[in-house]
XYZ file of C-alpha atoms in Angstrom:
730
model
C 100.796 -16.739 75.819
C 98.331 -14.388 77.513
C 98.495 -14.152 81.270
C 96.975 -12.123 84.071
C 99.944 -9.736 83.919
C 98.799 -8.591 80.467
C 95.746 -6.989 82.079
C 97.767 -4.646 84.333
C 95.748 -5.041 87.531
C 92.376 -5.925 85.994
C 92.447 -9.578 87.121
C 89.855 -10.424 89.790
C 90.330 -12.996 92.547
C 87.632 -15.237 94.012
C 85.283 -15.360 91.006
C 82.990 -18.426 91.230
C 80.995 -19.906 88.329
C 77.273 -20.212 89.146
C 76.527 -23.700 87.874
C 72.755 -23.786 88.300
C 72.094 -20.860 85.945
C 71.448 -21.152 82.239
C 73.490 -19.366 79.608
C 72.539 -15.664 79.641
C 73.289 -14.893 75.997
C 76.022 -14.413 73.433
C 78.206 -11.415 72.650
C 80.523 -10.529 69.796
C 83.276 -12.792 71.141
C 81.521 -15.483 73.110
C 78.763 -16.734 75.325
C 77.735 -14.988 78.559
C 77.054 -16.832 81.808
C 76.603 -16.033 85.530
C 79.401 -15.829 88.093
C 79.556 -14.709 91.712
C 82.147 -12.145 92.779
C 82.343 -10.844 96.368
C 78.805 -12.104 96.960
C 77.357 -10.331 93.913
C 75.919 -12.159 90.897
C 77.683 -10.807 87.791
C 77.772 -11.587 84.063
C 80.881 -13.219 82.554
C 81.729 -13.255 78.826
C 84.175 -15.795 77.441
C 85.746 -16.289 74.002
C 83.839 -18.445 71.505
C 85.481 -21.864 71.348
C 85.062 -21.820 67.574
C 87.455 -18.846 67.397
C 90.328 -20.689 69.066
C 89.828 -24.371 68.240
C 91.707 -26.003 65.372
C 93.773 -22.868 64.707
C 97.413 -22.131 65.250
C 98.941 -20.395 68.248
C 99.428 -17.178 66.271
C 95.717 -16.967 65.499
C 94.815 -17.754 69.118
C 97.125 -14.986 70.358
C 95.543 -12.549 67.872
C 92.042 -13.440 69.120
C 93.043 -13.144 72.790
C 94.784 -9.817 72.180
C 91.645 -8.465 70.496
C 89.586 -9.642 73.480
C 92.088 -8.025 75.881
C 91.822 -4.786 73.924
C 88.076 -4.734 74.532
C 88.659 -5.369 78.248
C 91.177 -2.527 78.556
C 88.871 -0.186 76.646
C 85.870 -1.087 78.829
C 87.935 -0.571 82.001
C 88.232 3.139 81.152
C 84.479 3.686 80.749
C 82.313 4.947 83.611
C 78.757 5.982 82.779
C 75.330 4.932 84.144
C 74.169 4.092 80.603
C 77.200 2.035 79.567
C 77.588 -1.502 80.939
C 79.917 -1.537 83.982
C 83.120 -3.528 83.485
C 84.480 -5.062 86.724
C 87.552 -6.978 85.568
C 88.711 -10.318 84.137
C 89.411 -13.735 85.611
C 90.956 -17.009 84.490
C 88.859 -20.170 85.047
C 90.442 -23.118 86.798
C 92.720 -25.391 84.784
C 90.691 -27.490 82.383
C 87.619 -25.253 82.564
C 88.603 -22.534 80.119
C 91.588 -23.769 78.118
C 92.286 -24.434 74.454
C 93.132 -28.083 73.940
C 95.377 -27.897 76.987
C 97.564 -25.143 75.481
C 96.495 -22.122 77.528
C 93.869 -20.644 79.823
C 91.670 -18.001 78.221
C 90.548 -14.815 80.008
C 86.882 -14.173 80.877
C 85.407 -10.656 81.145
C 83.270 -9.891 84.244
C 80.520 -7.228 84.042
C 77.505 -6.115 86.040
C 74.430 -8.331 85.744
C 71.426 -7.059 83.781
C 67.960 -8.652 83.736
C 66.893 -8.210 80.116
C 67.690 -6.888 76.646
C 65.648 -4.392 74.645
C 64.942 -7.112 72.060
C 63.568 -9.451 74.734
C 61.502 -6.735 76.448
C 59.792 -5.780 73.174
C 59.107 -9.431 72.308
C 57.567 -10.244 75.697
C 55.172 -7.311 76.133
C 52.346 -6.436 73.793
C 52.168 -2.824 74.953
C 55.011 -0.994 76.677
C 53.993 2.393 78.160
C 55.287 5.361 76.180
C 57.097 6.874 79.162
C 59.245 3.719 79.440
C 59.997 3.940 75.708
C 61.029 7.602 76.056
C 63.228 6.696 79.020
C 64.955 3.819 77.180
C 65.829 5.787 74.028
C 66.980 8.718 76.164
C 69.249 6.402 78.186
C 70.758 4.997 74.975
C 71.380 8.488 73.605
C 73.128 9.504 76.851
C 75.365 6.432 76.751
C 76.175 7.034 73.091
C 76.927 10.701 73.792
C 79.389 9.622 76.476
C 81.175 7.258 74.048
C 81.346 9.832 71.246
C 82.715 12.499 73.606
C 85.219 10.167 75.217
C 88.902 11.070 74.847
C 89.574 9.673 72.300
C 86.047 9.244 70.842
C 84.616 5.716 70.608
C 82.284 4.528 67.842
C 80.227 1.454 68.766
C 79.628 0.229 65.162
C 77.140 -2.484 66.209
C 74.369 -0.605 67.987
C 71.168 -2.672 67.919
C 68.412 -3.735 70.369
C 70.456 -6.875 71.111
C 73.214 -4.698 72.575
C 70.940 -2.518 74.722
C 70.551 -4.191 78.123
C 68.101 -3.247 80.892
C 68.051 -3.248 84.683
C 65.039 -4.400 86.688
C 63.815 -0.781 86.638
C 64.270 -0.452 82.852
C 67.423 1.659 82.948
C 69.058 1.066 79.545
C 72.802 0.481 79.150
C 74.895 0.034 76.015
C 76.848 -3.248 75.957
C 79.064 -5.430 73.767
C 81.853 -3.060 72.743
C 83.758 -5.932 71.115
C 83.695 -4.285 67.680
C 83.850 -0.657 68.848
C 86.612 1.525 67.432
C 88.611 4.369 68.934
C 89.011 7.372 66.629
C 92.401 9.008 67.025
C 93.151 12.399 65.562
C 96.049 11.135 63.444
C 94.471 7.852 62.324
C 92.677 6.980 59.102
C 88.981 6.384 59.461
C 88.699 3.762 56.724
C 88.203 0.085 57.377
C 87.020 -3.127 55.880
C 83.263 -3.658 55.630
C 81.839 -2.816 59.054
C 80.556 -5.569 61.331
C 77.167 -5.251 62.926
C 73.452 -5.878 62.444
C 72.595 -5.113 58.802
C 69.125 -3.671 59.440
C 70.673 -1.011 61.708
C 73.786 -0.199 59.657
C 74.079 3.030 57.621
C 74.734 2.848 53.859
C 78.370 3.962 54.217
C 79.104 0.943 56.445
C 77.912 -1.559 53.828
C 80.366 -0.540 51.112
C 83.950 -1.623 50.532
C 86.507 0.315 52.606
C 83.907 2.543 54.269
C 84.634 5.454 56.568
C 83.434 5.129 60.113
C 82.641 7.847 62.620
C 79.987 9.000 65.103
C 77.326 9.518 62.364
C 77.355 5.725 61.881
C 76.033 5.235 65.432
C 73.518 8.078 64.995
C 72.007 6.199 62.046
C 71.828 2.981 64.097
C 70.236 4.922 66.953
C 67.365 5.900 64.638
C 66.701 2.181 64.193
C 66.652 1.768 67.982
C 63.949 4.456 68.235
C 61.840 2.829 65.496
C 62.174 -0.600 67.123
C 61.322 0.702 70.603
C 58.256 2.761 69.708
C 56.846 0.385 67.041
C 57.742 -2.748 69.028
C 58.640 -4.333 65.667
C 62.034 -5.115 64.181
C 62.533 -2.334 61.565
C 63.422 -4.354 58.437
C 64.114 -1.873 55.614
C 62.733 -2.544 52.119
C 64.972 -3.254 49.120
C 67.330 -0.530 47.900
C 65.380 -0.100 44.658
C 61.787 -0.577 43.559
C 59.918 -0.602 40.271
C 58.169 2.635 39.273
C 55.013 1.862 37.319
C 54.891 5.323 35.747
C 58.426 5.441 34.411
C 58.694 1.647 34.100
C 62.141 1.875 35.619
C 63.809 0.727 38.789
C 64.368 3.720 41.094
C 66.613 3.979 44.156
C 64.964 4.589 47.526
C 66.261 6.832 50.281
C 66.908 5.353 53.711
C 63.848 7.204 55.021
C 61.661 5.729 52.236
C 62.982 2.227 52.989
C 61.632 2.580 56.552
C 58.480 4.541 55.716
C 56.082 1.932 57.124
C 57.692 2.214 60.582
C 57.856 6.011 60.510
C 54.145 6.169 59.626
C 53.343 4.203 62.805
C 55.001 6.801 65.058
C 51.767 8.486 66.059
C 50.434 9.993 69.259
C 53.108 10.835 71.816
C 55.852 9.311 69.613
C 55.087 11.566 66.637
C 57.210 14.344 68.121
C 60.317 12.194 67.507
C 59.605 11.447 63.834
C 61.451 14.486 62.347
C 64.501 13.656 64.485
C 64.500 10.017 63.321
C 64.284 11.102 59.667
C 67.285 13.417 60.122
C 69.287 10.588 61.726
C 68.470 8.336 58.728
C 69.878 10.769 56.169
C 72.051 9.117 53.503
C 74.758 11.771 53.958
C 76.627 11.287 57.289
C 77.531 14.982 57.383
C 73.847 15.983 57.438
C 72.892 13.783 60.391
C 72.667 15.579 63.775
C 75.313 15.025 66.432
C 74.407 12.706 69.265
C 74.556 15.702 71.646
C 71.802 17.419 69.656
C 69.854 14.151 69.614
C 70.098 13.921 73.435
C 68.820 17.448 73.910
C 65.810 16.946 71.628
C 64.846 13.624 73.216
C 65.193 15.143 76.703
C 62.854 17.968 75.702
C 60.291 15.534 74.242
C 60.562 13.282 77.292
C 60.080 16.194 79.723
C 56.965 17.375 77.889
C 55.511 13.870 77.850
C 56.284 13.150 81.522
C 54.811 16.482 82.595
C 51.545 15.759 80.787
C 51.350 12.073 81.743
C 50.767 11.246 85.423
C 52.080 7.752 86.180
C 49.479 5.740 88.004
C 49.037 2.345 86.300
C 51.704 -0.364 86.165
C 50.899 -2.074 82.856
C 53.954 -4.301 82.627
C 53.523 -5.641 86.148
C 49.868 -6.381 85.363
C 50.997 -8.381 82.323
C 53.440 -10.303 84.491
C 50.800 -11.037 87.133
C 48.370 -12.302 84.491
C 51.070 -14.577 83.045
C 51.904 -15.907 86.507
C 48.262 -16.673 87.260
C 47.875 -18.440 83.906
C 50.886 -20.637 84.693
C 49.526 -21.474 88.148
C 46.134 -22.352 86.680
C 47.716 -24.693 84.108
C 49.747 -26.449 86.792
C 46.743 -26.887 89.083
C 44.630 -28.234 86.221
C 47.281 -30.854 85.490
C 47.481 -31.877 89.138
C 43.703 -31.943 89.416
C 43.328 -34.216 86.385
C 45.767 -36.651 87.963
C 43.814 -36.688 91.230
C 40.554 -37.392 89.372
C 42.118 -40.218 87.370
C 43.448 -41.931 90.485
C 40.155 -41.731 92.337
C 37.032 -41.946 90.136
C 34.796 -42.184 93.199
C 35.452 -38.512 93.906
C 34.843 -37.502 90.315
C 31.757 -35.415 91.090
C 33.167 -33.760 94.177
C 35.027 -30.475 94.118
C 38.560 -31.253 95.260
C 40.885 -28.893 97.022
C 42.637 -28.385 93.699
C 39.317 -27.385 92.125
C 38.783 -24.803 94.845
C 42.269 -23.391 94.362
C 41.731 -23.415 90.612
C 38.496 -21.470 90.905
C 40.145 -18.984 93.247
C 43.039 -18.462 90.843
C 40.651 -18.056 87.906
C 38.748 -15.420 89.890
C 41.966 -13.558 90.751
C 43.159 -13.821 87.152
C 39.875 -12.416 85.839
C 40.256 -9.468 88.204
C 43.770 -8.784 86.942
C 42.662 -9.061 83.334
C 39.822 -6.617 83.981
C 42.293 -4.180 85.504
C 44.634 -4.679 82.547
C 41.785 -4.163 80.105
C 40.902 -0.942 81.919
C 44.495 0.274 81.698
C 44.532 -0.276 77.930
C 41.455 1.916 77.540
C 42.857 4.801 79.566
C 44.202 7.649 77.387
C 47.902 7.386 76.641
C 48.746 10.460 78.674
C 47.359 8.718 81.776
C 48.884 5.251 81.281
C 52.346 4.679 82.795
C 54.305 2.292 84.960
C 56.338 2.829 88.109
C 58.983 0.267 87.124
C 61.592 2.758 85.892
C 61.163 4.985 88.941
C 62.814 4.754 92.354
C 60.833 1.890 94.005
C 63.367 -0.298 95.788
C 61.064 -0.600 98.789
C 58.146 -1.778 96.666
C 57.407 -5.518 96.313
C 57.566 -7.084 92.868
C 56.289 -10.289 91.326
C 58.533 -13.201 90.336
C 57.594 -14.695 86.957
C 59.012 -17.404 84.763
C 59.980 -14.857 82.118
C 61.531 -12.051 84.111
C 62.991 -12.149 87.596
C 62.688 -8.733 89.175
C 65.442 -8.076 91.684
C 66.586 -4.917 93.421
C 70.003 -3.932 92.041
C 73.001 -4.245 94.352
C 74.345 -1.137 96.037
C 77.331 0.420 94.296
C 78.924 -2.760 92.909
C 81.945 -0.780 91.679
C 82.920 -0.080 95.295
C 84.109 -3.664 95.424
C 86.929 -2.864 93.016
C 88.010 0.108 95.128
C 87.710 2.618 92.297
C 84.992 4.735 93.922
C 84.405 6.826 96.998
C 81.109 8.320 98.188
C 80.380 12.008 97.657
C 77.928 13.471 100.201
C 75.415 16.181 99.332
C 73.328 18.032 101.939
C 69.566 17.764 101.408
C 66.701 19.588 103.140
C 66.754 19.023 106.915
C 64.168 16.920 108.739
C 61.241 18.910 110.188
C 62.334 17.643 113.652
C 65.416 15.851 115.060
C 65.070 12.073 114.747
C 67.025 8.910 115.590
C 66.315 5.177 115.607
C 63.528 5.737 113.049
C 62.185 3.515 110.263
C 62.176 4.529 106.618
C 60.728 3.295 103.301
C 60.694 4.628 99.723
C 58.320 4.643 96.758
C 57.918 6.760 93.615
C 60.761 9.139 94.529
C 59.190 9.781 97.933
C 60.863 8.775 101.201
C 58.644 8.119 104.250
C 60.021 8.130 107.813
C 58.238 7.254 111.082
C 58.564 5.232 114.263
C 61.530 7.195 115.589
C 62.682 8.837 118.810
C 63.004 12.595 119.097
C 63.513 15.313 121.733
C 60.439 16.935 120.165
C 57.478 15.234 121.870
C 55.092 15.289 118.920
C 57.667 14.113 116.358
C 57.320 10.426 117.216
C 53.610 10.585 116.260
C 54.311 12.036 112.814
C 54.848 10.410 109.433
C 57.188 12.641 107.444
C 57.516 12.451 103.649
C 60.462 13.705 101.580
C 60.048 14.445 97.860
C 63.297 13.649 96.016
C 62.300 15.830 93.039
C 61.586 18.999 95.039
C 63.981 18.431 98.000
C 61.139 19.222 100.387
C 59.774 17.622 103.575
C 56.085 17.473 104.445
C 53.991 15.424 106.850
C 50.966 13.172 106.420
C 47.865 13.078 108.648
C 48.356 11.206 111.937
C 47.870 7.436 111.668
C 46.573 6.974 115.227
C 49.525 4.850 116.348
C 53.193 5.730 116.853
C 56.425 3.700 117.007
C 54.970 1.587 114.217
C 56.972 0.691 111.115
C 56.269 2.421 107.760
C 56.383 -0.023 104.857
C 55.255 -0.336 101.232
C 52.899 -3.303 100.746
C 51.455 -3.850 97.290
C 52.361 -0.296 96.336
C 50.560 1.189 99.359
C 52.104 3.080 102.277
C 51.318 1.155 105.464
C 52.093 1.591 109.193
C 52.529 -1.724 111.045
C 52.079 -2.081 114.827
C 53.283 0.420 117.439
C 51.338 2.096 120.242
C 47.912 3.677 120.040
C 48.147 7.457 120.373
C 45.029 7.645 122.556
C 45.858 4.947 125.133
C 49.590 4.240 124.583
C 48.723 0.537 124.481
C 50.730 -1.684 122.131
C 48.638 -2.534 119.061
C 48.397 -5.054 116.228
C 46.897 -2.413 113.947
C 47.941 -2.224 110.267
C 46.940 1.138 108.754
C 47.136 2.003 105.042
C 47.243 5.553 103.662
C 44.611 6.454 101.066
C 46.020 9.266 98.914
C 42.614 10.129 97.475
C 40.892 10.773 100.809
C 44.127 11.611 102.691
C 43.091 9.251 105.479
C 44.378 6.037 107.061
C 42.249 2.935 106.404
C 42.293 -0.812 107.206
C 43.215 -2.177 103.773
C 45.299 -5.134 105.004
C 44.396 -7.480 107.924
C 45.721 -6.682 111.404
C 48.627 -8.654 112.889
C 47.944 -11.766 114.946
C 49.893 -10.313 117.898
C 50.392 -6.815 119.248
C 53.939 -5.542 118.852
C 55.803 -2.246 118.812
C 58.840 -1.497 116.631
C 59.187 -4.969 115.100
C 61.450 -5.880 112.216
C 59.628 -5.642 108.871
C 60.780 -6.633 105.383
C 59.125 -7.424 102.032
C 60.286 -9.853 99.350
C 58.165 -10.538 96.269
C 54.570 -11.123 97.484
C 55.461 -11.804 101.123
C 55.680 -9.383 104.069
C 57.590 -10.623 107.129
C 57.000 -9.064 110.582
C 59.250 -10.384 113.359
C 59.902 -9.677 117.032
C 59.033 -6.363 118.615
C 57.907 -5.507 122.133
C 54.667 -5.910 124.072
C 53.604 -5.407 127.690
C 52.702 -8.292 130.006
C 51.625 -7.238 133.504
C 53.100 -3.776 132.901
C 56.464 -5.328 131.996
C 57.977 -4.895 128.534
C 58.565 -8.282 126.899
C 60.607 -8.644 123.715
C 59.211 -11.260 121.312
C 60.865 -13.804 119.008
C 57.899 -14.971 116.894
C 57.433 -14.285 113.175
C 54.309 -13.576 111.092
C 54.041 -13.669 107.281
C 51.443 -12.109 104.971
C 50.976 -12.981 101.282
C 49.629 -9.597 100.205
C 48.889 -10.669 96.611
C 46.436 -13.334 97.765
C 44.870 -10.923 100.271
C 45.145 -13.626 102.942
C 45.506 -13.256 106.715
C 48.753 -13.154 108.637
C 50.241 -16.584 109.357
C 52.527 -17.437 112.250
C 55.452 -19.569 111.058
C 57.245 -22.362 112.875
C 60.685 -20.741 112.799
C 61.367 -18.092 115.452
C 64.078 -15.465 115.610
C 67.430 -16.722 116.940
C 66.852 -14.551 120.050
C 64.016 -12.182 121.066
C 64.523 -8.852 119.281
C 63.041 -5.387 118.912
C 64.060 -2.166 117.125
C 65.895 -3.953 114.316
C 65.663 -3.360 110.569
C 66.165 -6.541 108.508
C 66.856 -6.632 104.762
C 66.670 -9.240 102.007
C 69.993 -9.873 100.243
C 70.860 -12.767 97.925
C 67.562 -14.515 98.864
C 68.450 -14.390 102.583
C 66.785 -12.447 105.393
C 69.619 -10.622 107.178
C 69.658 -9.043 110.653
C 72.533 -6.966 112.044
C 72.163 -5.476 115.534
C 69.053 -5.372 117.695
C 67.693 -4.855 121.198
C 67.563 -8.252 122.915
C 65.402 -9.759 125.655
C 67.180 -7.761 128.363
C 66.456 -4.519 126.492
C 70.180 -4.113 125.924
C 72.053 -3.406 122.734
C 73.560 -6.064 120.493
C 75.744 -6.196 117.399
C 75.022 -9.818 116.496
C 74.429 -10.732 112.853
C 72.206 -13.557 111.615
C 70.804 -14.721 108.305
C 68.355 -17.350 107.043
C 67.090 -18.231 103.580
C 63.886 -16.469 102.643
C 62.292 -19.800 101.615
C 62.900 -21.243 105.098
C 60.709 -18.486 106.540
C 57.870 -18.510 104.003
C 57.631 -22.304 103.680
C 57.792 -23.146 107.389
C 54.025 -23.531 107.796
C 51.947 -22.635 110.820
C 53.250 -25.237 113.287
C 54.974 -23.826 116.321
C 58.685 -24.221 116.844
C 59.703 -26.592 119.664
C 62.944 -27.298 121.472
C 63.502 -30.204 119.080
C 63.119 -28.070 115.947
C 66.523 -27.722 114.231
C 67.599 -24.112 113.819
C 68.088 -22.825 110.283
C 69.592 -19.496 111.269
C 73.224 -18.901 110.328
C 75.254 -16.910 112.861
C 77.550 -14.495 111.034
C 80.486 -12.492 112.301
C 79.279 -9.749 114.654
C 79.224 -6.201 113.338
C 82.048 -4.001 114.609
C 79.655 -1.426 116.105
C 76.330 -1.236 117.928
C 73.317 0.639 116.507
C 74.656 0.403 112.958
C 72.222 0.631 110.009
C 71.855 -1.880 107.163
C 71.490 -0.518 103.630
C 68.432 -1.958 101.882
C 68.946 -3.893 98.628
C 72.705 -4.144 99.126
C 74.657 -7.203 98.059
C 77.055 -7.904 99.725
C 75.544 -6.454 102.943
C 76.609 -2.901 103.836
C 76.287 -1.214 107.261
C 76.559 2.491 108.064
C 77.658 4.285 111.255
C 77.143 3.075 114.814
C 78.921 3.358 118.171
C 81.458 1.317 120.114
C 81.365 -0.073 123.666
C 82.142 3.328 125.191
C 79.406 5.084 123.191
C 81.788 6.807 120.757
C 80.146 7.090 117.335
C 81.763 6.184 114.010
C 81.495 7.344 110.406
C 82.551 3.966 108.962
C 80.697 2.332 106.074
C 81.510 -1.381 106.052
C 80.845 -4.271 103.667
C 80.621 -7.943 104.670
C 82.831 -10.412 102.804
C 81.655 -14.027 102.581
C 85.194 -15.268 101.956
C 86.856 -13.326 104.798
C 83.853 -13.591 107.165
C 84.533 -10.039 108.277
C 83.291 -6.456 107.906
C 85.658 -4.381 105.750
C 85.675 -0.578 105.728
C 84.883 0.682 102.187
C 84.015 4.355 102.734
C 82.721 6.771 105.358
C 79.899 9.135 106.263
C 80.473 12.869 106.196
C 80.448 12.752 110.019
C 80.217 10.165 112.827
C 76.724 9.173 113.986
C 74.628 6.174 115.018
C 71.005 5.000 114.788
C 70.500 6.630 111.388
C 67.615 5.890 109.061
C 68.919 4.854 105.657
C 67.436 3.933 102.277
C 68.860 3.131 98.830
C 67.316 5.256 96.079
C 69.072 3.570 93.142
C 72.034 1.291 92.472
C 74.688 3.853 93.394
C 73.036 6.275 95.840
C 71.792 6.202 99.438
C 70.000 8.739 101.630
C 71.048 8.916 105.293
C 68.557 10.584 107.647
C 68.984 11.864 111.206
C 70.783 9.777 113.844
C 72.694 10.933 116.914
C 76.281 12.009 117.529
C 76.722 10.853 121.147
C 76.506 7.586 123.082
C 73.632 5.320 124.077
C 72.497 7.259 127.168
C 68.976 8.384 126.280
C 69.541 11.952 127.395
C 72.726 12.129 125.319
C 70.979 10.604 122.317
C 68.129 13.090 122.501
C 70.419 16.069 122.963
C 72.600 14.986 120.057
C 69.856 13.803 117.682
C 70.092 15.268 114.195
C 67.891 16.789 111.534
C 70.632 16.165 108.956
C 69.677 14.510 105.646
C 72.414 13.674 103.157
C 72.627 11.967 99.774
C 75.645 9.738 99.197
C 76.585 8.919 95.595
C 79.426 6.764 94.259
C 82.045 8.917 92.523
C 85.024 7.825 90.429
C 88.440 8.566 91.944
C 90.546 10.149 89.191
């Protein structure tokens, strides 16, 4: 029977079933559920039990071999718009067998958050620029498959098989019925599988021919579904003609006329292309390469004319969340009133919360109503743009999570290719960085150039150009994105050099810094700052007491969505810290390396669940309070930099005990409890600023090439900026 050897090195070790997650969906062979591999949540597809139960061994072997064929085929595919195959695993004995006769293989793939079908069903109005982006992504993935060697025809392209990331990047999935076209093979087959409403006429006949034009026809259905936000059911093949009193055959375009007629406004430019793709004759349909080029042109024109400034989908999600909270509070409030009739006429705490939520919900609905009335060329969302540093809202329908960094690195098939970008305006090390809307902001750093530490520099990814914003009035603060707004937190006042609790927000309209969010409870310079969902966490940092620098261990939390004040929580840092850059990974706050109470370097690593921080209340921690911090294995170097949104955690660069810098990029393994080298920088350096710009690329900024001595660090500080992207090793 089938074994791991049949997969020729594709079998994964250490895959764990995630028991508390519901079934994710169903593919052509079987159901899909969640697993954890090397600390990353992935999707696993197994064989339908109905395909292997109550059948003979020969039939089981045939089914498993077909499944293995899909796995081998997927293992050769590498494209950002085709679902990433990671490998296969065999569940434990008894968990994935067939009546005790054999263990069946399970395919492991990258995790996606939604399907195109689900996205269209959940949102009444999806911005046109997201629609353009989705259909363009699908065309790019299809072009890759058709130009593969040998070419691959999907044969079942439908909205169910287009999956989406949290930032609405579309990827083609479920290649279980795809076919490879070889030069010397016949292209005939039995009636094609697939979704009937998206299948071309040649696929619905006996012994049809299949080829790339089949997918082009199905792609036209994808475009109609995406832009109409309706399932494109074609009419009957024939209809009665009142004039001739005869039944007449309809063309494929005529069968879908009602959906084509609805492609108005910005979508109208795609109508001629869709009609060509729906042609009855496969030879007349355009190639997918030509389709890609025309969609790219239409998308570029639309994006150029449509500034993106309103996040419609997020507004929908916030309204839904508020509605759910209101319903829950009403239920709880009714129960309170029933139990205590004496307080029937008094406004309870639940009533107050309910009124507050209703007020907030009305505000969101007004904003949403405004966005619907804005002309189409002005309405757009930031969700499909590079916004890993921007907080998102958790809802019951869609969990928004930052994608893991380069998950394929785990399998060892990739290295990182480095590309030189425009240099920093001034040398910089030990700086803080954040990203939003394809713009990278850096501040709070050290530099041999005196004025540099006061500046906030901004890098435009699109133009590869650095600029600087007006001075914020405080330096050595931490730049951060809160509620979509660039904010500087803490630091020292430029005028007096006193440590401050100031929180300044940049107003793009007036090009000035304002007080949009409340100031911190305590003054602090260079604290650790991180955002997760609606919460901002500020921890540690330094302050002066009697002219002596004191490093703090307290933590403050702000719920920016409720526009509340900062709240001091009961849990403190494991030790006093400053100049550290925490991240959120797998719902844990993670710290690697810091400056401790003695103002000396450290390479300690700690983590704590995010809920432990945000739910710890405002009572102060005492000596009797049990610690909830988990001490991890120390990093191998000092002054190393954590990559944001990476799971498992990844650190970059650093220096050893003697001050010698390293170029190592290391990943933490939960099973081995150690930091494993997975790649390297283009050159050795420490104290870099680093940010992830998507799920397979990072930008590394500045740093220094020599040891910890301040004079050495300043003399060796860099203006270098490099982009690292995962590349397949051939």
